[in-house]
């Protein structure tokens, strides 16, 4: 009798369970799939509500623009490297090129007190402090910031300006060609004057030496010992000096 009762209870449960299941899942949860899973099997979900999920795309990688490499490539100094801000250069020809950016104010042209026995019009170059002085009347001088010879290329002496040239050509001496080739820098045998020329906008040649006072297409080097002995100024500064001096001007380098 007991077995019959349990059997009847089981049959009743089987009959009632689909109804209870339907009542429990009358509102079925959505099926969440990725939008790229658009295979035909989705159509076999039997009326289930499909809610696509849009996943955010990773940002495209930033590809750094290739910059020209070599001795004359533009150079940018990061603000965190030695505290020197980035300096952008805008150059023009044949007028005075414009420089945008920051330069230590002490290397900007300025009139200063300067006591010397040299006659007005004389150029005195202080290589230790990276200044060029154009002696003026009344104990004054017009001072410019300069780049000077790197270690091993320092020199001192007195010469005169024997030639002046606007947008000078450049013919590297054979010693420089060999020296730079040993470092992997292959210089041109000759370069026409222009914005890419390392002599910059103006050049004043000193006696029979290979040294010059000239401009530069690398103004960030002003205030440093970086040249092979020449004295370099920013292009607008060398243009200003060029217009103030004549062939025959005495130049003292110390």
Protein backbone atom coordinates (compact mmCIF):
# COMPACT_ATOMS: atom_id res chain seq x y z
CA UNK A 1 0.00 0.00 0.00
CA UNK A 2 2.85 2.30 0.91
CA UNK A 3 4.59 1.58 -2.39
CA UNK A 4 1.43 2.47 -4.32
CA UNK A 5 1.21 5.80 -2.48
CA UNK A 6 4.83 6.73 -3.32
CA UNK A 7 4.30 5.78 -6.96
CA UNK A 8 1.21 7.99 -7.25
CA UNK A 9 3.06 10.91 -5.61
CA UNK A 10 5.93 10.56 -8.09
CA UNK A 11 3.58 10.58 -11.09
CA UNK A 12 1.86 13.71 -9.76
CA UNK A 13 5.23 15.45 -9.37
CA UNK A 14 6.22 14.65 -12.96
CA UNK A 15 2.96 16.10 -14.24
CA UNK A 16 3.25 19.28 -12.16
CA UNK A 17 6.99 20.03 -12.67
CA UNK A 18 6.79 21.44 -16.25
CA UNK A 19 4.13 23.87 -15.11
CA UNK A 20 6.25 25.01 -12.17
CA UNK A 21 9.30 25.31 -14.41
CA UNK A 22 7.37 27.39 -16.93
CA UNK A 23 6.10 29.63 -14.15
CA UNK A 24 9.59 30.07 -12.73
CA UNK A 25 11.23 30.96 -16.06
CA UNK A 26 8.48 32.96 -17.72
CA UNK A 27 11.02 35.84 -18.03
CA UNK A 28 14.20 34.21 -19.24
CA UNK A 29 17.50 36.04 -18.71
CA UNK A 30 19.10 37.48 -21.84
CA UNK A 31 21.79 35.55 -23.62
CA UNK A 32 24.90 37.72 -23.84
CA UNK A 33 27.24 37.10 -26.72
CA UNK A 34 30.09 38.99 -28.34
CA UNK A 35 29.12 40.89 -31.49
CA UNK A 36 31.62 38.90 -33.51
CA UNK A 37 29.82 35.62 -32.68
CA UNK A 38 27.24 35.94 -35.42
CA UNK A 39 27.22 32.31 -36.45
CA UNK A 40 23.89 30.68 -37.50
CA UNK A 41 23.61 28.82 -34.20
CA UNK A 42 22.30 32.05 -32.63
CA UNK A 43 19.10 31.56 -34.61
CA UNK A 44 18.59 28.25 -32.80
CA UNK A 45 18.24 29.81 -29.37
CA UNK A 46 14.48 29.35 -29.51
CA UNK A 47 13.34 32.94 -29.12
CA UNK A 48 15.83 33.86 -26.42
CA UNK A 49 16.58 37.57 -26.31
CA UNK A 50 20.09 38.14 -27.63
CA UNK A 51 21.89 41.16 -26.17
CA UNK A 52 25.23 41.83 -27.89
CA UNK A 53 28.06 43.17 -25.81
CA UNK A 54 30.31 45.82 -27.33
CA UNK A 55 33.83 45.54 -26.01
CA UNK A 56 35.95 48.73 -26.15
CA UNK A 57 38.78 48.58 -28.64
CA UNK A 58 42.31 49.16 -27.45
CA UNK A 59 43.71 52.48 -28.70
CA UNK A 60 45.89 52.22 -31.76
CA UNK A 61 49.59 52.26 -30.89
CA UNK A 62 51.34 55.58 -31.43
CA UNK A 63 54.11 55.17 -33.97
CA UNK A 64 56.93 57.64 -33.52
CA UNK A 65 57.76 59.54 -36.67
CA UNK A 66 61.15 58.67 -38.01
CA UNK A 67 63.53 61.59 -37.84
CA UNK A 68 66.59 61.98 -40.02
CA UNK A 69 69.70 60.67 -38.36
CA UNK A 70 73.23 61.90 -38.74
CA UNK A 71 75.42 64.87 -38.01
CA UNK A 72 73.00 67.47 -39.36
CA UNK A 73 69.72 65.97 -38.15
CA UNK A 74 67.44 68.28 -36.13
CA UNK A 75 67.88 67.75 -32.45
CA UNK A 76 65.34 68.17 -29.67
CA UNK A 77 66.34 68.21 -26.03
CA UNK A 78 63.77 66.80 -23.62
CA UNK A 79 62.83 69.09 -20.70
CA UNK A 80 63.86 66.36 -18.23
CA UNK A 81 67.33 66.03 -19.75
CA UNK A 82 69.47 68.52 -17.95
CA UNK A 83 66.56 70.91 -17.50
CA UNK A 84 66.91 72.29 -21.03
CA UNK A 85 63.52 73.04 -22.60
CA UNK A 86 62.74 71.96 -26.12
CA UNK A 87 63.78 74.58 -28.65
CA UNK A 88 62.12 74.71 -32.05
CA UNK A 89 63.94 76.44 -34.87
CA UNK A 90 62.35 78.34 -37.73
CA UNK A 91 64.77 79.50 -40.38
CA UNK A 92 64.42 81.83 -43.33
CA UNK A 93 66.56 82.90 -46.24
CA UNK A 94 68.10 85.30 -47.04
CA UNK A 95 66.76 87.37 -44.11
CA UNK A 96 67.51 86.82 -40.47
CA UNK A 97 66.09 83.44 -39.37
CA UNK A 98 63.64 83.47 -36.48
CA UNK A 99 64.29 81.37 -33.40
CA UNK A 100 61.41 80.15 -31.29
CA UNK A 101 61.86 78.64 -27.88
CA UNK A 102 63.98 79.21 -24.82
CA UNK A 103 67.63 80.13 -24.44
CA UNK A 104 69.40 80.97 -21.21
CA UNK A 105 69.01 84.77 -21.07
CA UNK A 106 72.70 85.27 -20.38
CA UNK A 107 73.45 84.10 -23.93
CA UNK A 108 71.13 86.61 -25.57
CA UNK A 109 72.72 89.73 -27.12
CA UNK A 110 72.99 92.57 -24.60
CA UNK A 111 75.06 95.63 -23.84
CA UNK A 112 77.19 95.16 -20.72
CA UNK A 113 79.90 96.99 -18.79
CA UNK A 114 83.26 95.86 -20.11
CA UNK A 115 86.62 97.32 -19.15
CA UNK A 116 89.41 96.60 -21.63
CA UNK A 117 92.42 98.21 -23.23
CA UNK A 118 91.24 97.05 -26.66
CA UNK A 119 89.97 99.68 -29.07
CA UNK A 120 86.25 100.00 -29.84
CA UNK A 121 85.31 97.72 -32.72
CA UNK A 122 87.59 94.90 -31.49
CA UNK A 123 86.10 91.45 -30.95
CA UNK A 124 87.16 89.64 -27.77
CA UNK A 125 86.07 86.02 -27.32
CA UNK A 126 86.04 84.55 -23.80
CA UNK A 127 85.98 80.81 -24.56
CA UNK A 128 85.83 79.78 -20.89
CA UNK A 129 82.60 81.68 -20.25
CA UNK A 130 81.21 81.26 -23.80
CA UNK A 131 80.89 84.98 -24.57
CA UNK A 132 81.88 87.16 -27.53
CA UNK A 133 82.33 90.86 -26.82
CA UNK A 134 82.21 93.59 -29.45
CA UNK A 135 84.01 96.46 -27.71
CA UNK A 136 82.14 99.77 -27.66
CA UNK A 137 82.94 103.31 -26.45
CA UNK A 138 82.61 104.29 -22.79
CA UNK A 139 83.55 100.99 -21.13
CA UNK A 140 80.71 99.08 -22.76
CA UNK A 141 80.52 96.07 -25.04
CA UNK A 142 77.87 94.24 -26.96
CA UNK A 143 77.91 90.66 -25.67
CA UNK A 144 76.76 87.51 -27.50
CA UNK A 145 76.56 83.91 -26.36
CA UNK A 146 78.72 81.51 -28.38
CA UNK A 147 79.58 77.86 -28.83
CA UNK A 148 83.31 77.10 -28.74
CA UNK A 149 85.80 74.32 -29.46
CA UNK A 150 85.24 71.03 -27.70
CA UNK A 151 88.02 69.50 -25.57
CA UNK A 152 91.07 68.96 -27.70
CA UNK A 153 90.10 71.75 -30.11
CA UNK A 154 90.62 74.77 -27.87
CA UNK A 155 92.88 77.54 -29.10
CA UNK A 156 93.79 81.13 -28.34
CA UNK A 157 95.39 83.94 -30.28
CA UNK A 158 94.87 87.18 -32.15
CA UNK A 159 93.78 87.41 -35.78
CA UNK A 160 91.88 89.72 -38.08
CA UNK A 161 88.77 89.13 -40.14
CA UNK A 162 90.07 88.61 -43.66
CA UNK A 163 86.82 87.69 -45.41
CA UNK A 164 83.06 87.83 -44.84
CA UNK A 165 80.48 85.63 -46.51
CA UNK A 166 76.69 85.46 -46.45
CA UNK A 167 75.25 81.92 -46.44
CA UNK A 168 78.73 80.46 -46.87
CA UNK A 169 79.56 77.18 -48.56
CA UNK A 170 81.31 74.57 -46.46
CA UNK A 171 84.25 72.38 -47.47
CA UNK A 172 85.27 70.23 -44.49
CA UNK A 173 89.05 69.85 -44.18
CA UNK A 174 90.45 66.39 -44.86
CA UNK A 175 91.31 65.93 -41.17
CA UNK A 176 87.67 66.42 -40.23
CA UNK A 177 86.46 64.07 -42.95
CA UNK A 178 88.74 61.32 -41.67
CA UNK A 179 87.98 61.99 -38.03
CA UNK A 180 84.21 61.90 -38.49
CA UNK A 181 84.36 58.87 -40.80
CA UNK A 182 86.10 56.97 -38.01
CA UNK A 183 83.03 57.71 -35.85
CA UNK A 184 80.62 56.57 -38.56
CA UNK A 185 79.71 60.13 -39.67
CA UNK A 186 80.33 60.58 -43.37
CA UNK A 187 80.50 64.26 -44.22
CA UNK A 188 79.99 65.69 -47.70
CA UNK A 189 83.14 66.83 -49.47
CA UNK A 190 81.37 70.13 -50.15
CA UNK A 191 78.07 71.66 -49.13
CA UNK A 192 76.38 74.66 -50.70
CA UNK A 193 75.31 77.48 -48.42
CA UNK A 194 71.79 77.27 -47.04
CA UNK A 195 69.64 76.39 -44.06
CA UNK A 196 71.11 72.89 -43.70
CA UNK A 197 74.69 74.13 -43.85
CA UNK A 198 76.41 73.94 -40.43
CA UNK A 199 78.06 77.35 -41.01
CA UNK A 200 74.65 78.97 -40.83
CA UNK A 201 73.69 82.37 -42.18
CA UNK A 202 77.01 84.23 -42.01
CA UNK A 203 80.73 83.53 -41.69
CA UNK A 204 83.74 85.71 -40.86
CA UNK A 205 87.07 84.07 -41.66
CA UNK A 206 90.02 84.57 -39.31
CA UNK A 207 93.35 85.20 -41.02
CA UNK A 208 94.84 82.22 -42.82
CA UNK A 209 93.48 79.74 -40.27
CA UNK A 210 90.64 77.27 -40.78
CA UNK A 211 88.72 78.98 -37.98
CA UNK A 212 85.67 81.16 -38.47
CA UNK A 213 83.07 83.06 -36.54
CA UNK A 214 79.87 81.72 -38.04
CA UNK A 215 76.22 80.91 -37.52
CA UNK A 216 74.73 77.51 -36.84
CA UNK A 217 71.74 75.35 -37.70
CA UNK A 218 71.99 73.89 -34.19
CA UNK A 219 71.23 76.86 -31.89
CA UNK A 220 70.80 74.57 -28.87
CA UNK A 221 74.62 74.22 -28.82
CA UNK A 222 75.17 77.85 -27.86
CA UNK A 223 76.91 78.04 -24.49
CA UNK A 224 78.65 74.70 -24.98
CA UNK A 225 82.01 73.40 -26.16
CA UNK A 226 80.96 71.51 -29.28
CA UNK A 227 82.83 72.76 -32.36
CA UNK A 228 86.14 71.83 -33.97
CA UNK A 229 87.56 75.19 -32.97
CA UNK A 230 85.25 77.62 -34.75
CA UNK A 231 83.20 80.16 -32.82
CA UNK A 232 79.47 79.80 -33.50
CA UNK A 233 76.51 82.08 -32.78
CA UNK A 234 72.80 81.80 -33.38
CA UNK A 235 71.97 82.79 -36.95
CA UNK A 236 70.24 86.04 -36.00
CA UNK A 237 73.12 86.96 -33.68
CA UNK A 238 75.86 86.28 -36.22
CA UNK A 239 73.90 88.31 -38.77
CA UNK A 240 73.75 91.22 -36.31
CA UNK A 241 77.50 90.97 -35.61
CA UNK A 242 78.27 90.59 -39.32
CA UNK A 243 76.59 93.92 -40.04
CA UNK A 244 78.55 95.68 -37.28
CA UNK A 245 82.11 94.66 -38.21
CA UNK A 246 84.33 95.03 -41.25
CA UNK A 247 87.11 93.10 -42.91
CA UNK A 248 90.26 93.95 -40.96
CA UNK A 249 88.52 93.82 -37.55
CA UNK A 250 90.87 92.58 -34.82
CA UNK A 251 89.72 89.36 -33.10
CA UNK A 252 91.23 88.17 -29.82
CA UNK A 253 90.44 84.63 -28.66
CA UNK A 254 91.34 83.78 -25.08
